[in-house]
Amino acid sequence: MEKQTLIEKLKGQIITQLNLEGMKPEDIDAEASLFGDGLGLDSIDALELIVLLEKEYGIKIEDPKEGKKIFHSVNTLADYILANQ
Amino acid sequence: MNPIFCTSQVLIRNGQVWKNGHLVLNKPELANADFLRACYDLAATPYPKFFKMDNLCKLAWVGAELLQQDTDFMHGYAPEEKGIILQNSASSLDTDIKHAESIASADAYFPSPAVFVYTLPNITAGEICIRQQIKGSSAFFIFDAFDADFLLEQTKIYMDAGRMKACIIGIAEWIGNQYETCLLLVEKESDSATKKELTPHFIQTVYTPS
């Protein structure tokens, strides 16, 4: 799958999975931080993203320390999925 | 035990919201999810976390939000002076069932953390504590039937012991398509003739189990 297509798909999945009410994919900056100042996701959201990765893309994160890098932004998440599918 | 006083009350059920005996929202035609959204809009408090809550939590949260509006509860007490005591009979069973369904199949075993986190009724009290800045006593009791006497006694015990000066008490129930919440804002002191002494009889005038 082309990266830009994946990014748009991920934005939609994140909005649905995390119940981001009223948000549209175009509201999410692919480069912006998912946690902290960016989208402001919390620890439960982080766990939901891990489940999303496994359920939708068949990818399990083996090393939890990688999580911070992988889930930094929609862009880094897309890179990880493309590299591990 | 010393008397305690009810400052305001909210009752939500059957598509209606009653505050202090006045009907403030009447939408029995709405599906439950839409009704909860209508209650949230009525509260008019932007709170994105609301949309991540389960139904029980949304119901009690919006009830508490409406309850404390036009009162001093949010800012008139130190957080440690405020408490919450809730009860119901179904616990968090509505969400427990959703969680159980998500792990029922070994082939599609994908428990949702966002669902799982609400599989305890005291999380409902916790969400209200976060929003209402409550850092005093917090409890969620499970009984077969609504027990006004117990609720009143517990509240008085905490207040007489100096554990809190104001408290949200009541019932919050959600199971399947059935829901109701009746919350009362209770204070140790009364400086107003409009505050009613909290008695079992008074509670019965506000809430009768459906």
Short mmCIF file of C-alpha atoms in Angstrom, two decimals:
data_model
loop_
_atom_site.label_atom_id
_atom_site.label_comp_id
_atom_site.label_asym_id
_atom_site.label_seq_id
_atom_site.Cartn_x
_atom_site.Cartn_y
_atom_site.Cartn_z
CA MET A 1 0.00 0.00 0.00
CA GLU A 2 1.26 3.46 -0.82
CA LYS A 3 2.36 5.45 2.24
CA GLN A 4 -0.01 8.39 1.74
CA THR A 5 -2.96 6.04 1.35
CA LEU A 6 -1.92 4.25 4.53
CA ILE A 7 -1.60 7.54 6.39
CA GLU A 8 -5.14 8.54 5.46
CA LYS A 9 -6.43 5.11 6.43
CA LEU A 10 -4.62 5.31 9.77
CA LYS A 11 -6.10 8.70 10.53
CA GLY A 12 -9.60 7.32 10.05
CA GLN A 13 -8.85 4.24 12.14
CA ILE A 14 -7.36 6.33 14.95
CA ILE A 15 -10.43 8.56 15.03
CA THR A 16 -12.77 5.56 15.18
CA GLN A 17 -10.76 3.38 17.55
CA LEU A 18 -10.05 6.18 20.03
CA ASN A 19 -13.52 7.79 19.88
CA LEU A 20 -12.14 11.18 18.84
CA GLU A 21 -15.56 12.76 18.58
CA GLY A 22 -16.04 15.46 16.00
CA MET A 23 -12.57 15.00 14.51
CA LYS A 24 -12.01 14.43 10.81
CA PRO A 25 -8.93 12.89 9.16
CA GLU A 26 -7.96 16.27 7.71
CA ASP A 27 -7.77 17.63 11.26
CA ILE A 28 -4.84 15.33 12.05
CA ASP A 29 -1.36 16.46 11.02
CA ALA A 30 0.59 13.34 10.06
CA GLU A 31 3.79 14.88 11.41
CA ALA A 32 2.34 16.14 14.69
CA SER A 33 3.00 14.33 17.93
CA LEU A 34 0.24 11.86 18.86
CA PHE A 35 0.91 12.26 22.56
CA GLY A 36 1.56 15.30 24.70
CA ASP A 37 1.06 18.60 22.92
CA GLY A 38 -0.10 17.16 19.61
CA LEU A 39 -3.25 15.08 19.56
CA GLY A 40 -3.07 14.74 23.34
CA LEU A 41 -3.65 11.01 23.50
CA ASP A 42 -3.29 9.23 26.85
CA SER A 43 -1.97 5.88 28.08
CA ILE A 44 -5.20 4.03 27.36
CA ASP A 45 -5.09 5.39 23.82
CA ALA A 46 -1.54 4.03 23.54
CA LEU A 47 -2.78 0.56 24.43
CA GLU A 48 -5.60 0.91 21.89
CA LEU A 49 -3.04 1.75 19.20
CA ILE A 50 -1.09 -1.40 20.05
CA VAL A 51 -4.30 -3.41 19.67
CA LEU A 52 -5.05 -1.60 16.39
CA LEU A 53 -1.62 -2.51 15.05
CA GLU A 54 -2.14 -6.18 15.78
CA LYS A 55 -5.80 -6.40 14.78
CA GLU A 56 -5.66 -4.44 11.53
CA TYR A 57 -2.09 -5.05 10.39
CA GLY A 58 -1.04 -8.26 12.13
CA ILE A 59 1.95 -6.56 13.75
CA LYS A 60 2.95 -7.24 17.35
CA ILE A 61 5.41 -4.93 19.02
CA GLU A 62 8.03 -7.20 20.58
CA ASP A 63 10.12 -4.54 22.32
CA PRO A 64 8.02 -2.06 24.37
CA LYS A 65 10.92 0.39 24.29
CA GLU A 66 10.31 0.84 20.57
CA GLY A 67 6.80 2.11 21.28
CA LYS A 68 7.77 5.73 21.82
CA LYS A 69 9.41 5.91 18.39
CA ILE A 70 6.73 3.95 16.58
CA PHE A 71 3.80 5.93 17.97
CA HIS A 72 5.41 9.35 17.81
CA SER A 73 3.20 10.44 14.92
CA VAL A 74 0.91 9.03 12.23
CA ASN A 75 3.89 9.32 9.87
CA THR A 76 6.21 7.18 12.04
CA LEU A 77 3.41 4.67 12.60
CA ALA A 78 2.91 4.36 8.84
CA ASP A 79 6.65 3.86 8.32
CA TYR A 80 6.68 1.07 10.90
CA ILE A 81 3.71 -0.69 9.36
CA LEU A 82 5.22 -0.54 5.86
CA ALA A 83 8.56 -1.86 7.17
CA ASN A 84 6.99 -4.75 9.09
CA GLN A 85 4.19 -6.08 6.95
CA MET B 1 -26.01 12.37 63.81
CA ASN B 2 -26.09 15.94 62.58
CA PRO B 3 -28.50 16.99 59.85
CA ILE B 4 -27.21 17.45 56.33
CA PHE B 5 -28.76 19.39 53.50
CA CYS B 6 -29.60 18.87 49.87
CA THR B 7 -28.65 21.77 47.62
CA SER B 8 -29.71 20.37 44.26
CA GLN B 9 -30.84 17.17 42.62
CA VAL B 10 -30.85 15.70 39.13
CA LEU B 11 -32.89 12.79 37.81
CA ILE B 12 -32.24 11.32 34.36
CA ARG B 13 -34.33 8.50 32.92
CA ASN B 14 -36.77 7.67 30.13
CA GLY B 15 -35.30 10.34 27.86
CA GLN B 16 -35.86 13.08 30.40
CA VAL B 17 -33.64 15.23 32.58
CA TRP B 18 -35.10 16.78 35.70
CA LYS B 19 -33.18 19.33 37.74
CA ASN B 20 -34.56 20.44 41.09
CA GLY B 21 -38.00 19.21 40.07
CA HIS B 22 -38.01 21.02 36.71
CA LEU B 23 -37.99 19.20 33.39
CA VAL B 24 -34.97 20.60 31.52
CA LEU B 25 -34.71 18.08 28.70
CA ASN B 26 -37.46 15.93 27.23
CA LYS B 27 -36.30 13.68 24.40
CA PRO B 28 -37.87 10.24 24.86
CA GLU B 29 -37.79 9.70 21.10
CA LEU B 30 -34.00 9.67 20.95
CA ALA B 31 -31.94 6.49 20.87
CA ASN B 32 -29.92 6.12 24.04
CA ALA B 33 -26.63 7.17 22.48
CA ASP B 34 -28.22 10.27 21.00
CA PHE B 35 -29.94 11.05 24.29
CA LEU B 36 -26.61 10.93 26.11
CA ARG B 37 -25.21 13.33 23.50
CA ALA B 38 -28.21 15.62 24.06
CA CYS B 39 -27.51 15.57 27.81
CA TYR B 40 -23.87 16.42 27.14
CA ASP B 41 -24.92 19.33 24.92
CA LEU B 42 -27.32 20.49 27.66
CA ALA B 43 -24.44 20.53 30.14
CA ALA B 44 -22.57 22.74 27.66
CA THR B 45 -19.17 21.83 29.07
CA PRO B 46 -16.59 20.98 26.40
CA TYR B 47 -15.00 17.75 27.64
CA PRO B 48 -13.60 15.50 24.89
CA LYS B 49 -12.94 12.68 27.39
CA PHE B 50 -16.73 12.26 27.63
CA PHE B 51 -16.79 10.47 24.28
CA LYS B 52 -14.36 7.82 25.49
CA MET B 53 -16.48 6.90 28.52
CA ASP B 54 -18.83 3.96 28.67
CA ASN B 55 -22.59 4.49 28.99
CA LEU B 56 -22.73 4.27 32.78
CA CYS B 57 -19.93 6.76 33.11
CA LYS B 58 -21.41 9.17 30.56
CA LEU B 59 -24.76 9.08 32.34
CA ALA B 60 -23.38 9.73 35.82
CA TRP B 61 -20.84 12.25 34.56
CA VAL B 62 -23.40 14.38 32.80
CA GLY B 63 -25.74 14.06 35.80
CA ALA B 64 -23.01 15.33 38.10
CA GLU B 65 -22.15 18.13 35.70
CA LEU B 66 -25.73 19.36 35.63
CA LEU B 67 -26.10 18.83 39.38
CA GLN B 68 -23.27 21.16 40.37
CA GLN B 69 -24.09 23.95 37.90
CA ASP B 70 -25.26 27.12 39.66
CA THR B 71 -23.82 25.85 42.97
CA ASP B 72 -20.56 26.39 44.84
CA PHE B 73 -19.55 22.74 44.68
CA MET B 74 -16.78 23.04 42.09
CA HIS B 75 -14.92 26.02 43.54
CA GLY B 76 -16.46 26.65 46.97
CA TYR B 77 -14.74 23.72 48.69
CA ALA B 78 -11.22 22.40 48.83
CA PRO B 79 -10.94 19.14 46.86
CA GLU B 80 -10.26 17.20 50.08
CA GLU B 81 -13.54 18.49 51.52
CA LYS B 82 -15.61 16.94 48.72
CA GLY B 83 -16.72 13.35 48.29
CA ILE B 84 -18.88 11.06 46.21
CA ILE B 85 -21.00 8.08 47.27
CA LEU B 86 -22.87 6.17 44.58
CA GLN B 87 -24.71 2.90 44.39
CA ASN B 88 -26.42 0.65 41.88
CA SER B 89 -27.39 -2.99 41.44
CA ALA B 90 -25.87 -3.81 38.03
CA SER B 91 -22.36 -2.63 38.86
CA SER B 92 -20.49 -2.16 35.56
CA LEU B 93 -22.13 -5.22 34.05
CA ASP B 94 -23.12 -3.49 30.80
CA THR B 95 -19.46 -2.88 29.99
CA ASP B 96 -18.35 -6.16 31.54
CA ILE B 97 -20.50 -7.92 28.95
CA LYS B 98 -18.97 -5.89 26.10
CA HIS B 99 -15.50 -6.82 27.35
CA ALA B 100 -16.43 -10.49 27.64
CA GLU B 101 -17.76 -10.45 24.07
CA SER B 102 -14.49 -8.99 22.80
CA ILE B 103 -12.53 -11.92 24.21
CA ALA B 104 -15.07 -14.66 23.55
CA SER B 105 -13.39 -15.98 20.44
CA ALA B 106 -9.87 -17.41 20.52
CA ASP B 107 -9.58 -16.62 16.80
CA ALA B 108 -10.48 -12.95 17.23
CA TYR B 109 -9.09 -12.19 20.65
CA PHE B 110 -8.79 -8.39 20.70
CA PRO B 111 -9.74 -6.95 24.09
CA SER B 112 -10.13 -3.20 23.97
CA PRO B 113 -8.25 -1.33 26.70
CA ALA B 114 -10.73 1.53 26.37
CA VAL B 115 -13.59 -0.87 27.19
CA PHE B 116 -11.69 -2.80 29.83
CA VAL B 117 -10.84 0.31 31.82
CA TYR B 118 -14.55 0.81 32.55
CA THR B 119 -15.15 -2.71 33.89
CA LEU B 120 -15.30 -1.38 37.44
CA PRO B 121 -18.16 0.85 38.64
CA ASN B 122 -15.88 3.00 40.77
CA ILE B 123 -14.24 4.27 37.59
CA THR B 124 -17.51 6.15 37.10
CA ALA B 125 -16.99 7.81 40.46
CA GLY B 126 -13.37 8.42 39.47
CA GLU B 127 -14.27 10.24 36.27
CA ILE B 128 -16.63 12.49 38.22
CA CYS B 129 -13.89 13.10 40.78
CA ILE B 130 -11.51 14.21 38.03
CA ARG B 131 -13.98 16.64 36.56
CA GLN B 132 -15.44 17.94 39.85
CA GLN B 133 -12.06 18.11 41.60
CA ILE B 134 -13.10 15.71 44.33
CA LYS B 135 -10.27 14.33 46.43
CA GLY B 136 -12.21 13.29 49.52
CA SER B 137 -14.02 10.02 50.19
CA SER B 138 -15.16 8.10 47.13
CA ALA B 139 -17.27 4.95 47.16
CA PHE B 140 -19.51 2.94 44.88
CA PHE B 141 -21.71 0.36 46.57
CA ILE B 142 -23.58 -2.48 44.92
CA PHE B 143 -26.97 -3.44 46.36
CA ASP B 144 -29.86 -5.54 45.09
CA ALA B 145 -32.14 -2.53 45.50
CA PHE B 146 -31.73 1.18 46.08
CA ASP B 147 -31.04 1.80 49.76
CA ALA B 148 -31.72 5.42 50.69
CA ASP B 149 -31.20 4.77 54.40
CA PHE B 150 -27.71 3.40 53.80
CA LEU B 151 -26.80 6.27 51.51
CA LEU B 152 -27.96 8.82 54.05
CA GLU B 153 -26.22 7.09 56.95
CA GLN B 154 -22.92 6.75 55.07
CA THR B 155 -22.99 10.40 54.10
CA LYS B 156 -23.69 11.51 57.65
CA ILE B 157 -20.93 9.28 59.04
CA TYR B 158 -18.38 10.79 56.68
CA MET B 159 -19.54 14.33 57.37
CA ASP B 160 -19.75 13.90 61.15
CA ALA B 161 -16.22 12.47 61.09
CA GLY B 162 -15.05 15.63 59.33
CA ARG B 163 -14.14 13.65 56.23
CA MET B 164 -16.11 15.91 53.92
CA LYS B 165 -18.26 19.00 53.82
CA ALA B 166 -20.01 18.45 50.50
CA CYS B 167 -20.82 15.32 48.60
CA ILE B 168 -22.49 13.96 45.49
CA ILE B 169 -24.63 10.97 46.41
CA GLY B 170 -27.10 8.85 44.54
CA ILE B 171 -27.67 6.04 42.12
CA ALA B 172 -26.36 5.52 38.57
CA GLU B 173 -27.51 2.49 36.66
CA TRP B 174 -27.02 1.32 33.07
CA ILE B 175 -27.73 -2.18 31.84
CA GLY B 176 -28.74 -2.98 28.27
CA ASN B 177 -31.23 -0.34 27.22
CA GLN B 178 -32.27 0.54 30.77
CA TYR B 179 -30.72 3.50 32.50
CA GLU B 180 -31.35 5.97 35.27
CA THR B 181 -29.43 8.23 37.55
CA CYS B 182 -30.56 10.30 40.48
CA LEU B 183 -27.87 12.43 42.07
CA LEU B 184 -28.10 14.79 45.00
CA LEU B 185 -25.65 17.47 46.02
CA VAL B 186 -25.41 17.36 49.79
CA GLU B 187 -23.75 19.86 52.10
CA LYS B 188 -22.92 19.77 55.77
CA GLU B 189 -24.01 23.34 56.36
CA SER B 190 -27.06 25.21 55.24
CA ASP B 191 -27.04 28.94 54.84
CA SER B 192 -30.16 29.05 52.76
CA ALA B 193 -33.83 28.32 53.28
CA THR B 194 -33.89 26.70 49.88
CA LYS B 195 -31.67 23.84 51.02
CA LYS B 196 -33.74 20.96 52.33
CA GLU B 197 -32.69 18.70 55.16
CA LEU B 198 -31.76 15.35 53.71
CA THR B 199 -34.00 12.64 55.10
CA PRO B 200 -35.18 9.28 53.75
CA HIS B 201 -38.56 10.85 53.08
CA PHE B 202 -36.97 13.68 51.10
CA ILE B 203 -34.96 11.21 49.03
CA GLN B 204 -38.19 9.33 48.27
CA THR B 205 -39.81 12.52 47.00
CA VAL B 206 -36.89 12.98 44.60
CA TYR B 207 -36.38 9.40 43.53
CA THR B 208 -38.43 6.26 43.41
CA PRO B 209 -36.85 3.25 41.68
CA SER B 210 -38.43 2.58 38.30
#
